Short mmCIF file of C-alpha atoms and ligand atoms in Angstrom, two decimals:
data_model
loop_
_atom_site.label_atom_id
_atom_site.label_comp_id
_atom_site.label_asym_id
_atom_site.label_seq_id
_atom_site.Cartn_x
_atom_site.Cartn_y
_atom_site.Cartn_z
CA MET X 242 27.07 86.17 -36.42
CA ILE X 243 29.44 84.68 -33.86
CA LEU X 244 28.38 85.15 -30.22
CA SER X 245 30.61 84.47 -27.28
CA ALA X 246 28.77 81.74 -25.32
CA SER X 247 27.45 83.77 -22.37
CA HIS X 248 24.28 82.81 -20.45
CA ALA X 249 22.37 85.38 -22.49
CA ALA X 250 23.70 84.05 -25.81
CA ILE X 251 22.84 80.46 -24.82
CA ALA X 252 19.30 81.55 -23.87
CA GLN X 253 19.00 83.37 -27.21
CA ALA X 254 20.20 80.27 -29.09
CA ALA X 255 17.68 78.07 -27.23
CA GLN X 256 14.87 80.45 -28.22
CA ALA X 257 16.10 80.45 -31.81
CA LEU X 258 15.97 76.64 -31.87
CA ARG X 259 12.46 76.66 -30.38
CA ASP X 260 11.41 79.14 -33.09
CA GLY X 261 12.60 76.82 -35.84
CA HIS X 262 15.93 78.49 -36.67
CA LEU X 263 19.37 76.95 -37.10
CA VAL X 264 22.26 77.50 -34.68
CA GLY X 265 26.00 76.81 -34.99
CA LEU X 266 26.86 74.65 -31.98
CA PRO X 267 30.28 73.86 -30.46
CA THR X 268 30.84 70.27 -29.34
CA GLU X 269 33.98 68.51 -28.14
CA THR X 270 34.36 66.76 -31.53
CA VAL X 271 33.49 69.34 -34.24
CA TYR X 272 30.97 72.18 -34.58
CA GLY X 273 27.42 71.15 -35.47
CA LEU X 274 24.62 72.85 -37.39
CA ALA X 275 21.71 72.47 -34.99
CA ALA X 276 17.91 72.42 -35.28
CA ASN X 277 15.07 71.24 -33.04
CA ALA X 278 15.09 67.47 -33.64
CA THR X 279 11.31 67.12 -33.57
CA ASP X 280 10.58 70.08 -35.87
CA ASP X 281 10.70 68.56 -39.37
CA ALA X 282 10.57 71.97 -41.08
CA ALA X 283 13.55 73.23 -39.07
CA VAL X 284 15.47 70.04 -39.77
CA ALA X 285 14.77 70.46 -43.49
CA LYS X 286 16.68 73.77 -43.33
CA ILE X 287 19.80 71.86 -42.26
CA PHE X 288 19.75 69.75 -45.41
CA VAL X 289 19.33 72.88 -47.56
CA ALA X 290 22.09 74.83 -45.77
CA LYS X 291 24.55 71.94 -46.07
CA GLY X 292 23.58 70.86 -49.55
CA ARG X 293 23.14 67.39 -48.07
CA PRO X 294 20.85 64.73 -49.58
CA ALA X 295 17.68 64.47 -47.41
CA ASP X 296 18.02 60.69 -47.03
CA HIS X 297 21.28 60.99 -45.09
CA PRO X 298 20.26 60.76 -41.41
CA LEU X 299 21.37 63.26 -38.75
CA ILE X 300 22.56 62.65 -35.20
CA VAL X 301 20.21 63.82 -32.42
CA HIS X 302 22.04 65.39 -29.48
CA VAL X 303 20.52 65.00 -26.02
CA ALA X 304 21.30 66.56 -22.64
CA SER X 305 21.51 63.20 -20.83
CA VAL X 306 20.43 59.56 -20.90
CA ASP X 307 17.03 60.72 -19.58
CA GLN X 308 16.03 61.86 -23.10
CA VAL X 309 16.96 58.57 -24.79
CA PRO X 310 13.52 56.90 -24.39
CA LEU X 311 11.91 59.89 -26.14
CA PHE X 312 13.74 58.98 -29.34
CA ALA X 313 14.76 55.32 -29.05
CA LEU X 314 12.32 52.44 -28.88
CA GLU X 315 14.51 49.96 -27.07
CA MET X 316 18.12 49.33 -26.42
CA PRO X 317 20.30 46.25 -26.13
CA GLU X 318 22.22 45.86 -22.88
CA PHE X 319 25.56 46.51 -24.63
CA ALA X 320 24.27 49.92 -25.77
CA ASN X 321 23.33 50.73 -22.21
CA ARG X 322 26.84 49.90 -21.09
CA LEU X 323 28.37 52.07 -23.80
CA MET X 324 26.24 55.02 -22.74
CA ARG X 325 27.20 54.60 -19.13
CA ALA X 326 30.89 54.33 -20.03
CA PHE X 327 31.25 57.15 -22.55
CA TRP X 328 28.42 59.69 -22.15
CA PRO X 329 28.67 62.58 -22.12
CA GLY X 330 31.36 62.25 -24.78
CA PRO X 331 32.33 61.58 -28.39
CA LEU X 332 30.19 58.47 -28.96
CA THR X 333 27.06 58.16 -31.13
CA LEU X 334 24.77 55.15 -30.84
CA ILE X 335 22.38 54.08 -33.59
CA LEU X 336 19.22 52.68 -31.97
CA PRO X 337 15.75 51.62 -33.14
CA ARG X 338 13.65 54.78 -33.44
CA GLN X 339 10.38 55.59 -31.71
CA ARG X 340 7.69 55.58 -34.38
CA GLY X 341 6.81 59.00 -35.73
CA VAL X 342 9.53 60.84 -33.79
CA ALA X 343 12.27 62.89 -35.51
CA THR X 344 11.29 61.46 -38.88
CA ALA X 345 13.03 64.10 -41.03
CA SER X 346 16.14 63.88 -38.90
CA ALA X 347 16.29 60.12 -39.37
CA GLY X 348 16.24 60.57 -43.14
CA GLY X 349 13.51 57.99 -43.47
CA GLN X 350 15.30 55.18 -41.58
CA ASP X 351 13.67 53.31 -38.64
CA SER X 352 16.74 54.01 -36.57
CA ILE X 353 18.03 57.11 -34.83
CA GLY X 354 21.56 58.26 -34.02
CA LEU X 355 21.87 59.61 -30.45
CA ARG X 356 24.77 61.41 -28.83
CA CYS X 357 25.20 63.24 -25.53
CA PRO X 358 28.03 65.77 -26.03
CA SER X 359 30.32 66.77 -23.16
CA HIS X 360 31.22 70.28 -24.34
CA PRO X 361 30.01 72.66 -21.61
CA VAL X 362 28.36 75.02 -24.11
CA ALA X 363 26.55 72.14 -25.85
CA GLN X 364 25.43 70.84 -22.46
CA ALA X 365 24.24 74.29 -21.36
CA LEU X 366 22.31 74.80 -24.60
CA LEU X 367 20.67 71.36 -24.50
CA ARG X 368 19.61 71.97 -20.90
CA ALA X 369 18.29 75.45 -21.68
CA CYS X 370 16.24 73.89 -24.52
CA LEU X 371 14.39 71.35 -22.36
CA PRO X 372 11.95 73.76 -20.62
CA LEU X 373 11.16 75.25 -24.05
CA GLY X 374 10.02 71.84 -25.31
CA VAL X 375 13.11 71.23 -27.46
CA LEU X 376 13.95 67.72 -26.27
CA GLY X 377 16.83 67.00 -28.62
CA VAL X 378 18.85 68.82 -31.22
CA SER X 379 19.73 67.38 -34.63
CA ALA X 380 23.19 68.43 -35.71
CA PRO X 381 25.42 67.26 -38.49
CA SER X 382 28.88 68.78 -38.76
CA ALA X 383 28.49 72.45 -39.74
CA ASN X 384 30.17 72.22 -43.14
CA ARG X 385 28.90 72.06 -46.70
CA PHE X 386 28.29 68.44 -47.76
CA GLY X 387 31.50 66.50 -48.41
CA ARG X 388 33.78 69.21 -47.04
CA VAL X 389 36.06 69.35 -44.03
CA SER X 390 34.30 69.58 -40.65
CA PRO X 391 34.69 72.87 -38.73
CA THR X 392 36.63 72.89 -35.47
CA CYS X 393 36.18 76.55 -34.50
CA ALA X 394 33.46 79.19 -34.83
CA GLU X 395 35.24 81.03 -37.68
CA HIS X 396 35.28 77.84 -39.76
CA VAL X 397 31.50 77.57 -39.38
CA GLN X 398 31.00 81.14 -40.49
CA SER X 399 33.23 80.67 -43.52
CA GLU X 400 31.19 77.56 -44.50
CA LEU X 401 27.68 78.83 -43.87
CA GLY X 402 27.79 82.62 -43.97
CA PRO X 403 27.35 85.59 -41.63
CA ASP X 404 23.58 85.25 -40.98
CA LEU X 405 23.80 82.05 -38.94
CA LEU X 406 23.84 82.48 -35.15
CA ILE X 407 26.99 80.66 -34.00
CA LEU X 408 27.86 80.06 -30.35
CA ASP X 409 31.60 80.38 -29.88
CA GLY X 410 32.87 77.57 -27.69
CA GLY X 411 36.53 77.85 -28.69
CA ASP X 412 38.59 75.19 -30.44
CA CYS X 413 37.15 71.67 -30.40
CA ALA X 414 39.21 69.46 -28.08
CA VAL X 415 38.83 66.18 -30.00
CA GLY X 416 38.86 67.57 -33.55
CA ILE X 417 37.38 64.59 -35.44
CA GLU X 418 33.73 63.47 -35.40
CA SER X 419 32.28 61.04 -32.86
CA THR X 420 32.72 57.29 -33.04
CA ILE X 421 29.47 55.76 -34.35
CA ILE X 422 28.32 52.33 -33.13
CA ASP X 423 25.29 50.73 -34.73
CA CYS X 424 23.31 48.97 -31.98
CA THR X 425 20.40 47.82 -34.17
CA ARG X 426 21.90 44.62 -35.52
CA GLY X 427 22.29 42.40 -32.46
CA GLU X 428 26.04 43.05 -32.18
CA PRO X 429 27.88 46.37 -31.95
CA VAL X 430 29.02 47.47 -35.41
CA LEU X 431 31.58 50.25 -35.92
CA LEU X 432 30.23 52.63 -38.58
CA ARG X 433 32.73 55.44 -38.09
CA PRO X 434 35.93 55.34 -36.01
CA GLY X 435 36.74 58.30 -33.78
CA GLN X 436 38.80 59.09 -30.73
CA LEU X 437 37.66 56.04 -28.75
CA THR X 438 39.56 52.91 -29.71
CA ARG X 439 37.91 49.57 -30.46
CA ALA X 440 39.66 48.15 -27.42
CA GLN X 441 38.04 50.77 -25.18
CA ILE X 442 34.63 50.09 -26.71
CA GLU X 443 34.97 46.33 -26.47
CA ALA X 444 36.12 46.56 -22.86
CA ALA X 445 33.14 48.75 -21.95
CA CYS X 446 30.45 46.62 -23.58
CA GLY X 447 31.98 43.17 -23.18
CA ARG X 448 31.43 42.30 -26.86
CA ALA X 449 33.53 42.17 -29.99
CA VAL X 450 32.91 45.17 -32.24
CA LEU X 451 32.16 44.16 -35.83
CA ASP X 452 33.30 46.04 -38.91
CA LYS X 453 30.69 47.76 -41.02
CA ASP X 454 31.71 45.63 -44.00
CA ALA X 455 31.46 42.35 -42.10
CA PRO X 456 29.54 39.75 -44.14
CA GLN X 457 25.79 40.22 -44.00
CA GLU X 458 25.09 36.76 -42.55
CA VAL X 459 27.09 37.84 -39.49
CA MET X 460 25.01 40.96 -38.99
CA GLY X 461 21.57 39.92 -40.16
CA GLN X 462 20.69 43.24 -41.76
CA ALA X 463 21.99 45.47 -44.50
CA ALA X 464 24.12 48.45 -43.52
CA PRO X 465 22.34 51.79 -43.23
CA ARG X 466 23.34 54.81 -45.30
CA ALA X 467 25.85 57.06 -43.58
CA SER X 468 27.52 59.94 -45.34
CA GLY X 469 30.44 59.79 -42.92
CA THR X 470 31.05 56.36 -44.40
CA LEU X 471 31.19 57.49 -48.03
CA GLU X 472 34.57 56.76 -49.56
CA SER X 473 35.23 60.37 -50.54
CA HIS X 474 34.37 62.79 -47.76
CA TYR X 475 36.08 65.38 -45.57
CA ALA X 476 37.79 66.67 -48.71
CA PRO X 477 39.58 70.01 -49.03
CA ARG X 478 39.83 71.60 -52.47
CA ALA X 479 43.52 70.76 -52.75
CA LYS X 480 44.42 67.21 -53.72
CA VAL X 481 45.47 65.23 -50.64
CA ARG X 482 48.18 62.56 -51.04
CA LEU X 483 49.11 60.14 -48.27
CA MET X 484 52.81 59.34 -48.38
CA ALA X 485 55.53 57.67 -46.33
CA ALA X 486 57.83 60.15 -44.57
CA GLN X 487 60.86 59.11 -46.63
CA ASP X 488 58.95 59.55 -49.89
CA ILE X 489 58.03 63.10 -48.89
CA THR X 490 61.70 63.87 -48.19
CA ALA X 491 62.89 62.27 -51.44
CA LYS X 492 60.28 63.97 -53.62
CA LEU X 493 60.94 67.37 -52.06
CA GLN X 494 64.65 66.94 -52.61
CA ALA X 495 64.06 65.99 -56.23
CA LEU X 496 61.87 69.05 -56.80
CA GLY X 497 64.23 71.39 -54.94
CA PRO X 498 63.40 75.05 -55.63
CA HIS X 499 60.83 74.01 -58.26
CA ALA X 500 58.35 72.85 -55.61
CA ASN X 501 55.35 75.09 -55.91
CA ASN X 502 51.90 75.49 -54.34
CA LEU X 503 52.55 72.57 -52.07
CA GLY X 504 51.36 71.96 -48.51
CA VAL X 505 53.18 69.36 -46.42
CA TRP X 506 51.95 67.91 -43.10
CA CYS X 507 54.64 65.66 -41.64
CA THR X 508 56.38 65.14 -38.33
CA GLU X 509 59.85 66.48 -39.28
CA ARG X 510 60.67 69.70 -41.08
CA PRO X 511 61.56 68.20 -44.48
CA ALA X 512 64.80 70.00 -45.40
CA SER X 513 66.73 73.17 -44.85
CA GLU X 514 64.78 76.33 -45.66
CA GLN X 515 66.62 77.00 -48.90
CA GLY X 516 66.30 73.40 -50.11
CA MET X 517 62.54 73.43 -49.62
CA GLY X 518 61.72 76.34 -51.91
CA ALA X 519 59.31 79.17 -51.16
CA GLY X 520 56.42 77.26 -52.71
CA VAL X 521 56.23 74.75 -49.87
CA LEU X 522 54.15 75.36 -46.75
CA TRP X 523 55.05 72.99 -43.95
CA ARG X 524 52.91 72.22 -40.92
CA ARG X 525 54.15 69.92 -38.17
CA GLN X 526 52.18 66.70 -37.74
CA ALA X 527 51.91 65.78 -34.06
CA THR X 528 53.30 62.42 -32.99
CA THR X 529 50.33 61.55 -30.76
CA ALA X 530 47.01 60.53 -32.31
CA GLU X 531 45.12 62.77 -29.91
CA GLN X 532 46.98 65.93 -30.90
CA ALA X 533 47.00 65.02 -34.61
CA ALA X 534 43.20 64.54 -34.53
CA HIS X 535 42.85 67.90 -32.83
CA ASP X 536 44.95 69.60 -35.55
CA LEU X 537 43.83 67.66 -38.64
CA PHE X 538 40.87 69.61 -40.04
CA GLY X 539 42.37 72.99 -39.11
CA VAL X 540 45.57 72.17 -41.01
CA LEU X 541 43.70 70.98 -44.11
CA ARG X 542 41.49 74.07 -44.02
CA ASP X 543 44.40 76.46 -43.47
CA LEU X 544 46.53 75.01 -46.28
CA ASP X 545 43.49 75.03 -48.56
CA ALA X 546 42.82 78.70 -47.78
CA ARG X 547 46.41 79.51 -48.78
CA GLY X 548 45.71 78.13 -52.20
CA VAL X 549 48.04 75.13 -52.34
CA SER X 550 47.17 72.71 -55.12
CA GLN X 551 48.36 69.60 -53.29
CA ILE X 552 48.70 68.58 -49.66
CA TRP X 553 51.22 65.84 -48.95
CA VAL X 554 50.39 64.10 -45.70
CA GLN X 555 52.69 61.74 -43.88
CA GLN X 556 50.89 58.41 -43.47
CA PRO X 557 50.14 58.06 -39.74
CA PRO X 558 51.17 54.97 -37.78
CA ASP X 559 49.21 51.76 -38.25
CA THR X 560 48.30 51.44 -34.56
CA PRO X 561 44.75 51.31 -33.07
CA GLU X 562 44.67 54.80 -31.55
CA TRP X 563 45.28 56.32 -35.00
CA GLU X 564 42.24 54.60 -36.61
CA GLY X 565 40.07 57.74 -36.58
CA VAL X 566 42.76 59.96 -38.11
CA ARG X 567 43.68 57.33 -40.73
CA ASP X 568 40.01 57.02 -41.68
CA ARG X 569 39.56 60.80 -42.21
CA LEU X 570 42.81 61.06 -44.16
CA GLN X 571 41.91 58.15 -46.44
CA ARG X 572 38.58 59.81 -47.25
CA ALA X 573 40.22 63.21 -47.77
CA ALA X 574 42.63 61.57 -50.20
CA ALA X 575 40.00 59.46 -52.04
O1 LIG F 165 30.89 64.34 -33.70
C1 LIG F 165 29.86 64.28 -34.36
O2 LIG F 165 29.22 63.23 -34.49
C2 LIG F 165 29.37 65.58 -35.03
C3 LIG F 165 28.98 66.56 -33.94
C4 LIG F 165 28.35 67.81 -34.48
O3 LIG F 165 28.16 65.93 -33.01
N1 LIG F 165 28.29 65.31 -35.91
C5 LIG F 165 28.46 64.67 -37.08
O4 LIG F 165 27.32 64.60 -37.86
O5 LIG F 165 29.52 64.25 -37.47
P1 LIG F 165 27.32 64.21 -39.41
O6 LIG F 165 25.92 64.34 -39.86
O7 LIG F 165 28.32 65.03 -40.12
O8 LIG F 165 27.69 62.72 -39.39
C6 LIG F 165 26.76 61.85 -38.81
C7 LIG F 165 26.92 60.47 -39.36
C8 LIG F 165 26.57 60.43 -40.82
O9 LIG F 165 27.50 59.59 -41.46
C9 LIG F 165 25.19 59.83 -40.80
O10 LIG F 165 24.86 59.19 -41.99
C10 LIG F 165 25.30 58.88 -39.62
O11 LIG F 165 26.01 59.62 -38.69
N2 LIG F 165 23.98 58.57 -39.05
C11 LIG F 165 23.15 59.39 -38.39
N3 LIG F 165 22.00 58.76 -38.09
C12 LIG F 165 22.12 57.50 -38.54
C13 LIG F 165 21.26 56.37 -38.57
N4 LIG F 165 20.04 56.39 -38.06
N5 LIG F 165 21.73 55.25 -39.15
C14 LIG F 165 22.97 55.22 -39.68
N6 LIG F 165 23.82 56.25 -39.72
C15 LIG F 165 23.40 57.38 -39.16
MG1 LIG F 166 29.81 65.56 -41.45
#
């Protein structure tokens, strides 16, 4: 059931987490499926609900930097700087894990992913949890494994059913998942791009950010498993094709009225109404990376729900601020 995020609903959700239940949680990036991070049985329910393999680690969400030492063993200075620069906000740090803490959430790895979300409802819930002994909340995106992440409460309900308690925090402002930086390998390593650009991250921590596929001798240790880094992920049912704008125009012209069951996400309305055919659903792609990220998963989900068999997506610009959107689109198309 979807509850508007009043004080009473937040208190109810905090109790539910303390009692070992799952909660649908709004964050500024995407909605999460939350459980008490230190309750292994509750965390196990997340893996079942999502259909996610149990060795894929979850991110632990904390109210502030004060909770970090409860979960992380130690932290390099550059990680400290990143936290100070971007928390609360859409940044997850992978740190060495305290022994015996949040074991199920970590999916068996010796590291832990930590994030302090800025969404006011997420903040309120995390703070309401502390006096109940819930010191952190594990939350992957609240979608079935491999599917598109939810960016509003209704998406969560359509993924996970009517029994789940979902706090309604409105539309997610960012729209794509947090940037993930691995801080366990001596140098910052970008595991998943998001809204923050590399340049912003490098400026904040004073180090070059390595790529996750940088040669192993550069990084010392093998890369951890991360489902957000699987090649095919974030996939709608429809087949997604990334295309140049002029190819979309040319192909639509060639098909003319025969175009059928087709979704198109591009910056310019492709042709006159009659030329496009009734079988084409067009959605406008924003020209700023920020707005396009905000719209991305909602557009894919909406076109999917209308039963299109293909979604043609205009290839976004090759500039740094689009890295997160390009990454999600490449996985959706893989
Ligand atoms: O924006 C977000 O990060 C959202 C919201 C709900 O906070 N959460 C999210 O969670 O995207 P999820 O589980 O869908 O993606 C988390 C990613 C996965 O690719 C996971 O493998 C990786 O983080 N991850 C978590 N803990 C890790 C660890 N200890 N080592 C390496 N990767 C880790
Ligand atoms: Mg996910």
